[in-house]
Coordinates of C-alpha atoms in Angstrom, one line a residue:
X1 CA 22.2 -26.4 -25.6
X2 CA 19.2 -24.4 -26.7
X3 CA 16.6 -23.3 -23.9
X4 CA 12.9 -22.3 -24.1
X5 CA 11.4 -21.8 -20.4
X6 CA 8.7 -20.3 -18.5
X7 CA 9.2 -16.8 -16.9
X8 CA 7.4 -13.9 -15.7
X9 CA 7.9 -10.7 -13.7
X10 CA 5.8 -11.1 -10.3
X11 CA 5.5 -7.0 -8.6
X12 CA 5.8 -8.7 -5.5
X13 CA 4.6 -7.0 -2.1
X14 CA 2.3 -4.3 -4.0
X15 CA -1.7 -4.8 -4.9
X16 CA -1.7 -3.4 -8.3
X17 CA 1.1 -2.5 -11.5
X18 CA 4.0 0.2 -11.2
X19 CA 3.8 -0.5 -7.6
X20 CA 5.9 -2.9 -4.9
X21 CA 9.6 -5.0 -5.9
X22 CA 9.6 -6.7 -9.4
X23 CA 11.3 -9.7 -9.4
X24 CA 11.9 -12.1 -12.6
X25 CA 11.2 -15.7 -11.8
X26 CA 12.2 -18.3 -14.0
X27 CA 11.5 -22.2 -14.1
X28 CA 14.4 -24.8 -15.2
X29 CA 14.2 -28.4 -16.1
X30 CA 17.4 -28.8 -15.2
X31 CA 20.3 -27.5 -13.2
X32 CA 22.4 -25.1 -15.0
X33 CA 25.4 -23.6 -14.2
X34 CA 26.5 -20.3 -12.4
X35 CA 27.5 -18.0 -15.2
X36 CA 24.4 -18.5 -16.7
X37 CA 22.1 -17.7 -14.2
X38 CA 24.0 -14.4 -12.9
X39 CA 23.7 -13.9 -17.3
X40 CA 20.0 -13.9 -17.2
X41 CA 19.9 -11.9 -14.2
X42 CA 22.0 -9.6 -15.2
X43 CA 19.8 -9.1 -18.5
X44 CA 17.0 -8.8 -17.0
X45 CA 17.9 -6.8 -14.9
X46 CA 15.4 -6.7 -11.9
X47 CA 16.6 -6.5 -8.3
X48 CA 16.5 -9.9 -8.3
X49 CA 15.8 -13.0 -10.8
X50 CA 14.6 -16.3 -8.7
X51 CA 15.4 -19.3 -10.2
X52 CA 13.2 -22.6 -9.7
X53 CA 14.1 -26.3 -9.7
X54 CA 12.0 -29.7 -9.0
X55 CA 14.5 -31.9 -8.0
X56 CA 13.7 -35.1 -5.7
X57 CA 10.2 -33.6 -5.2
X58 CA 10.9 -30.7 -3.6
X59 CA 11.4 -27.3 -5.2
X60 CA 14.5 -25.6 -5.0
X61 CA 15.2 -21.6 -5.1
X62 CA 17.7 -19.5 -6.2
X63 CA 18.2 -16.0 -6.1
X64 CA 20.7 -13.3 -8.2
X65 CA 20.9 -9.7 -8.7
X66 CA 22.1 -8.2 -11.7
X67 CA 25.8 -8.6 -11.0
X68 CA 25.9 -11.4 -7.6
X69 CA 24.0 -14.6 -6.1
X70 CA 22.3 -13.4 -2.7
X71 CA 21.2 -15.8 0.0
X72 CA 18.2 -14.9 0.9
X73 CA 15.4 -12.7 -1.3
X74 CA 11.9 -12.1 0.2
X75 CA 10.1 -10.6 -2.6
X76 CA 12.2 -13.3 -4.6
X77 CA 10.0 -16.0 -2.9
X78 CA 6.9 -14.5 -3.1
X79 CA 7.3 -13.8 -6.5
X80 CA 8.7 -17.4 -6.8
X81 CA 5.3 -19.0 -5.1
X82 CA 3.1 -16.8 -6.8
X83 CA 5.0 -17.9 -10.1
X84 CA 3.8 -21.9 -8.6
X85 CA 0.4 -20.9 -8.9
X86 CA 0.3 -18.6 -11.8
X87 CA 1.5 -21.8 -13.6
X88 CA -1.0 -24.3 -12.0
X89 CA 2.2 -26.5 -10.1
X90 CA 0.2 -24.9 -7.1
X91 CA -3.0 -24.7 -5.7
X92 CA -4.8 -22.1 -3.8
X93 CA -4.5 -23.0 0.0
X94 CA -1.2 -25.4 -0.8
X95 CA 1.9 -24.9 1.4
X96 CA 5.6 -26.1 -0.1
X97 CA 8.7 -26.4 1.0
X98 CA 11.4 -23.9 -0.9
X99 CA 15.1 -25.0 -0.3
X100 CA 17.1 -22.2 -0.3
X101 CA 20.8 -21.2 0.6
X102 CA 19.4 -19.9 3.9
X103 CA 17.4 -23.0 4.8
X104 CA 14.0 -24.6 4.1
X105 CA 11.8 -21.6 3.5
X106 CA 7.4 -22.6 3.8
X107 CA 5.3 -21.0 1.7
X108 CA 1.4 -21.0 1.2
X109 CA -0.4 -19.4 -1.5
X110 CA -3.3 -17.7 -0.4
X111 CA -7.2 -18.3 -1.6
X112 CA -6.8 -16.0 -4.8
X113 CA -3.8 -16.1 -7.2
X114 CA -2.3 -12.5 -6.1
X115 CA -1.8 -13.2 -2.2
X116 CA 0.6 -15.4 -0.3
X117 CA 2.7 -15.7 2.9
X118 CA 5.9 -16.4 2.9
X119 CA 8.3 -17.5 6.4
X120 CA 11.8 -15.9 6.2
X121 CA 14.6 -16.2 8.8
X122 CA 14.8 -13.0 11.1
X123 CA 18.3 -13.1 13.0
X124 CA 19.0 -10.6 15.7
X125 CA 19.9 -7.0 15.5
X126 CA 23.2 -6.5 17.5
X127 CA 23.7 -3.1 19.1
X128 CA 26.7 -1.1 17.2
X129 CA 27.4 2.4 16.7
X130 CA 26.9 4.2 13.3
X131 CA 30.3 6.5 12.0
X132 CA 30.3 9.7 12.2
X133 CA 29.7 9.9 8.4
X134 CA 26.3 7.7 8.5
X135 CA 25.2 10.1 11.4
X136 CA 26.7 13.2 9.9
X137 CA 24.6 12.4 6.2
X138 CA 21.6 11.3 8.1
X139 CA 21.7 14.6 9.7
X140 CA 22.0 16.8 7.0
X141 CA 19.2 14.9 4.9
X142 CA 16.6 14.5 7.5
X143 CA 17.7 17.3 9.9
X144 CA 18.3 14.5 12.9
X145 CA 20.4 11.4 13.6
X146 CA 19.5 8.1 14.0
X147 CA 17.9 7.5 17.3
X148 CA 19.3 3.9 18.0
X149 CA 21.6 1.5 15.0
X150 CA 22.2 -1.9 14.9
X151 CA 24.0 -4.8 13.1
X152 CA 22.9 -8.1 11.7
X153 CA 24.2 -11.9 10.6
X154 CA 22.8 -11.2 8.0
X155 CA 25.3 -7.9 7.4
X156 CA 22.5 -5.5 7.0
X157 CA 22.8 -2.5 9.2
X158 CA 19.5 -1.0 10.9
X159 CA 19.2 2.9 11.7
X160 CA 16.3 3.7 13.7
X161 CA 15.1 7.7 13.2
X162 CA 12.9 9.8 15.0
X163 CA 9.4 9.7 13.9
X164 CA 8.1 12.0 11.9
X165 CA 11.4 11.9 10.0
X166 CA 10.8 13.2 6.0
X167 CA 12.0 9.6 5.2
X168 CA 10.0 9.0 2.4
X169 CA 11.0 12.6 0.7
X170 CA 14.7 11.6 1.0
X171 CA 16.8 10.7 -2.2
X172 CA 19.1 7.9 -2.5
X173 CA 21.4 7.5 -0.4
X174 CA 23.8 4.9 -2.0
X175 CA 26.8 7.0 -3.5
X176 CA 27.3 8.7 -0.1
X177 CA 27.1 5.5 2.1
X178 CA 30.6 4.3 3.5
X179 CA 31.9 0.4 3.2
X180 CA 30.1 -0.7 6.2
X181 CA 26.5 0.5 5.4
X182 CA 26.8 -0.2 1.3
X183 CA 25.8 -4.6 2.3
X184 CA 22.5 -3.3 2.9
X185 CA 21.1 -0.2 5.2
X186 CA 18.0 -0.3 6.7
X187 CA 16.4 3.5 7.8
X188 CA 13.0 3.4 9.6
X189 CA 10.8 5.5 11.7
X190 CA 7.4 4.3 13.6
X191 CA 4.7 6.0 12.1
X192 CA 2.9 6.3 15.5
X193 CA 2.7 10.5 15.1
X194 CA 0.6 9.6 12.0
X195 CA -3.5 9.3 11.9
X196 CA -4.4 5.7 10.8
X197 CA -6.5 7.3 8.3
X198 CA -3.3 8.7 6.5
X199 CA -1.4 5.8 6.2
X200 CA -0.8 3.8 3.8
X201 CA -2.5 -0.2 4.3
X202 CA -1.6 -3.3 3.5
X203 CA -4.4 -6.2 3.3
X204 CA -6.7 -3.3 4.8
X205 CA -4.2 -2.9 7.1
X206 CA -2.7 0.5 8.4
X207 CA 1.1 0.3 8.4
X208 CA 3.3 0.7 11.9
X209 CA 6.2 1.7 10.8
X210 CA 8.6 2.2 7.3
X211 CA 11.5 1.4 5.7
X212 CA 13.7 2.5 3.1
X213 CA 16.3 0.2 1.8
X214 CA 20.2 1.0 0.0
X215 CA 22.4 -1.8 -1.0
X216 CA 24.6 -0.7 -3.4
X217 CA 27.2 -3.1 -2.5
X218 CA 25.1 -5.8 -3.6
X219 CA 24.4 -3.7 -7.0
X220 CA 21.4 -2.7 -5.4
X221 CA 20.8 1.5 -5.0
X222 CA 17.9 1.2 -3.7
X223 CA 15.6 -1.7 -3.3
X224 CA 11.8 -1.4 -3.6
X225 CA 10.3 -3.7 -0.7
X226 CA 12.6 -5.7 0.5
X227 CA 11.0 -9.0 2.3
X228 CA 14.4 -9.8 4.4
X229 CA 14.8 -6.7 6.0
X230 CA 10.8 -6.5 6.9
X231 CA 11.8 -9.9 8.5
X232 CA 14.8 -9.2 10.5
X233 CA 13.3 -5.7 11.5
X234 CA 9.7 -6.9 12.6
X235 CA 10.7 -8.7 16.2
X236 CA 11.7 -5.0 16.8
X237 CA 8.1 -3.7 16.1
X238 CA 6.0 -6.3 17.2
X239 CA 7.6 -5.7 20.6
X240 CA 7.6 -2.2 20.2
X241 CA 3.8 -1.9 19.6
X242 CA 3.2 -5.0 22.1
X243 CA 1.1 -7.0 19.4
X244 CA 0.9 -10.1 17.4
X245 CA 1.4 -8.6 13.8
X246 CA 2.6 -5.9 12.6
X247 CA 2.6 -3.8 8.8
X248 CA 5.6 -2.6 7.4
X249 CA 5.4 -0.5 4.4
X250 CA 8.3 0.5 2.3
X251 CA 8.4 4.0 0.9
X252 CA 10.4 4.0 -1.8
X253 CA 9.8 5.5 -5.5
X254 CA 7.8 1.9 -6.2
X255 CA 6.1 1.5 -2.7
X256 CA 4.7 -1.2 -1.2
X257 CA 4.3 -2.9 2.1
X258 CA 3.6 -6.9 4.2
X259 CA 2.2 -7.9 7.5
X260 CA 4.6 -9.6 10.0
X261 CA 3.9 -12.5 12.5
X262 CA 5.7 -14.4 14.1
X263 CA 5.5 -18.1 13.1
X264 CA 5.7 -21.0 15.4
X265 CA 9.1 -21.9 14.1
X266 CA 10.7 -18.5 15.7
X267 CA 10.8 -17.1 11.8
X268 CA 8.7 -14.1 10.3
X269 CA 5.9 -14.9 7.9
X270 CA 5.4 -12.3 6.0
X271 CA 2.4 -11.7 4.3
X272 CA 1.9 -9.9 0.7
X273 CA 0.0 -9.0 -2.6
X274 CA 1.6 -9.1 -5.9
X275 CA 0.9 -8.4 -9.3
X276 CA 1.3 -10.3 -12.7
X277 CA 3.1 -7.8 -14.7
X278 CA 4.5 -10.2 -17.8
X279 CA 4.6 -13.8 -18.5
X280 CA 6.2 -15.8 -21.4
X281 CA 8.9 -18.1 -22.7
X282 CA 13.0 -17.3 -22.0
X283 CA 15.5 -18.4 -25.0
X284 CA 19.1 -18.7 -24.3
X285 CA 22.1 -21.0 -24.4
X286 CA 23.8 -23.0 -21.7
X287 CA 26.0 -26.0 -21.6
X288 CA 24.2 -28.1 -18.3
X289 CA 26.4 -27.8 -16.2
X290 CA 25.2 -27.3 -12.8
X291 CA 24.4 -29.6 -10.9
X292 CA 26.5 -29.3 -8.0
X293 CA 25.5 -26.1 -6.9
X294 CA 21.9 -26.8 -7.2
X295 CA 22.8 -30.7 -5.5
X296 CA 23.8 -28.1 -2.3
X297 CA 20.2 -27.1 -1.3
X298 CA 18.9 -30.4 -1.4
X299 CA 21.7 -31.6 1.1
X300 CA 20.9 -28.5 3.2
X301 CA 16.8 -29.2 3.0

C-alpha cells in the first residue's frame, strides 16, 4: 500500500542548526513491518530514524540506524517528543509515556517548543580492563591512557582519560577500534582544569565533563550527542562533582550537550534543546504487516 506521513528532522541536544544529533522522526497510522522501517532509516540516513505509534492510547517508539534496530536512542526521544509538540499531539508542560524496547520511557515537553526532558535507563558501569590495543591507540592519539575503563549491560564500554586530554582535537577513532569497543565506546575527561568561562553551556549551564562517542558496530562512526551514554555515564559525575545535576557536553564535529539528574525512579533525566531543521510528508510502499513487533512494547509498557 501507498503511504503519505508526517516526518521531520529534530537536531536534538543542540540550541540552534548545524549543531547537536539529527535524528528523523516519523509518525505511522499503523504498524508496519521490519524491513520497512530499517528501509526508511537506511534512506534517510541519520544516526537514527524514530518511529511513532498511538496504539491503545499510549505512544509507542521505535528506533533504527541506517543498517540495525537499537534499543534504546536518547536523542531519538527527544527528537521523538519534540516531534509530539511540533505537531500539536502535545502540549507545552504535558508529560507522556513512550513504550520502548527498553521499558516505559517519561517524557515532558518543556514551556517552549525547542526544550524537553527526557528519563532514560542508566545501568551500571562494571570495572574491566581495556586491551592493550585500546590503551596502546589511546596513547598514541592523546599522548596518555585511559585513567580508569569500564563495561556496561548496555555493551558500551567507558574509558575515562586524564583531564586536560586534546579529546575534542582527536579524529575518529572507529576503523582502529577492536571487536570489543566497536558496540559503542565512550572517551571522557572532567573538564575541572578548565575556567567556567571557557566552556561550553548548556541551558546557561557550564558543562562538567565530555564525551566523545564511536560505534561503528552499530553502523555508527561516530555519533554526535548521544542521550544513552550521557545517561549511563552521569551517576559517575554527579558523584564525582558531589552535586544534584550535572552537564555533559559532547564534542564532536556537530557538538552539543544535556543536563543530568537523577529522577526519582533511579533513571537519568536528561534535559536538552533541539532544533527544527525540516518538516514534511514521507511517500513510500509497504504491505502492513507489522503488527507483532509493534504488539511487543505495549505488552512490555
Amino acid at each position: 500500500m501507498n503511504t503519505a506521513l508526517p516526518a521531520l528532522l529534530v537536531e536534538a541536544f543542540a540550541a540552534g542548526p548545524c549543531t547537536g544529533n539529527g535524528a528523523a522522526v516519523v509518525l505511522l497510522d499503523q504498524p508496519l513491518g521490519d524491513g520497512w522501517l530499517q528501509g526508511i532509516a537506511r534512506s534517510l540516513n541519520q544516526s537514527e530514524t524514530a518511529f511513532l505509534l498511538e496504539q491503545q492510547g499510549q505512544w509507542c517508539l521505535r528506533w533504527f540506524t541506517p543498517t540495525c534496530e537499537v534499543p534504546l536512542c536518547g536523542h531519538g526521544t527527544l527528537a521523538a517528543l519534540l516531534a509530539l509538540g511540533h505537531w500539536g499531539l502535545l502540549q507545552p508542560g504535558q508529560s507522556c509515556q513512550l513504550l520502548s524496547r527498553s521499558g516505559p520511557l517519561e517524557a515532558t515537553l518543556g514551556d517552549s517548543a525547542c526544550t524537553g526532558q527526557i528519563v532514560l535507563p542508566s545501568g551500571g558501569l562494571i570495572p574491566a580492563e581495556a586491551s592493550s590495543g585500546l590503551a596502546g591507540l589511546l596513547e598514541a592519539r592523546l599522548g596518555a591512557g585511559p585513567e580508569a575503563y569500564w563495561r556496561s549491560e548496555l555493551g558500551y564500554r567507558v574509558a575515562l582519560l586524564p583531564p586536560g586530554s586534546p579529546l575534542e582535537a582527536l579524529a575518529c577513532l572507529a576503523g582502529e577500534l577492536e571487536p570489543q569497543d566497536r558496540g559503542g565506546l565512550i572517551l571522557m575527561l572532567d573538564c575541572g582544569d578548565t575556567p567556567k568561562e571557557l566552556r561550553p553551556t548548556v541551558l546557561g549551564q557550564p558543562a562538567d565533563y565530555q564525551l566523545r562517542f564511536f560505534a561503528p558496530g552499530l553502523g555508527i562512526a561516530e555519533d554526535a550527542v548521544t542521550g544513552s551514554a550521557h545517561a549511563l555515564v552521569a551517576p559517575f559525575w554527579l558523584n564525582h562533582h558531589g552535586r544534584s545535576s550535572v552537564v555533559g557536553w559532547q564534542c564532536s564535529h556537530r557538538p552539543g550537550g544535556m543536563v543530568c539528574e537523577l529522577a526519582s525512579s533511579g533513571m537519568i533525566r536528561l534535559s536538552g534543546t533541539g532544533h527544527l531543521l525540516w518538516n514534511g510528508t514521507l511517500h513510500g510502499q509497504s504491505d502492513g504487516s507489522g503488527a507483532d513487533s509493534w504488539a511487543s512494547l505495549l505488552a512490555a509498557g
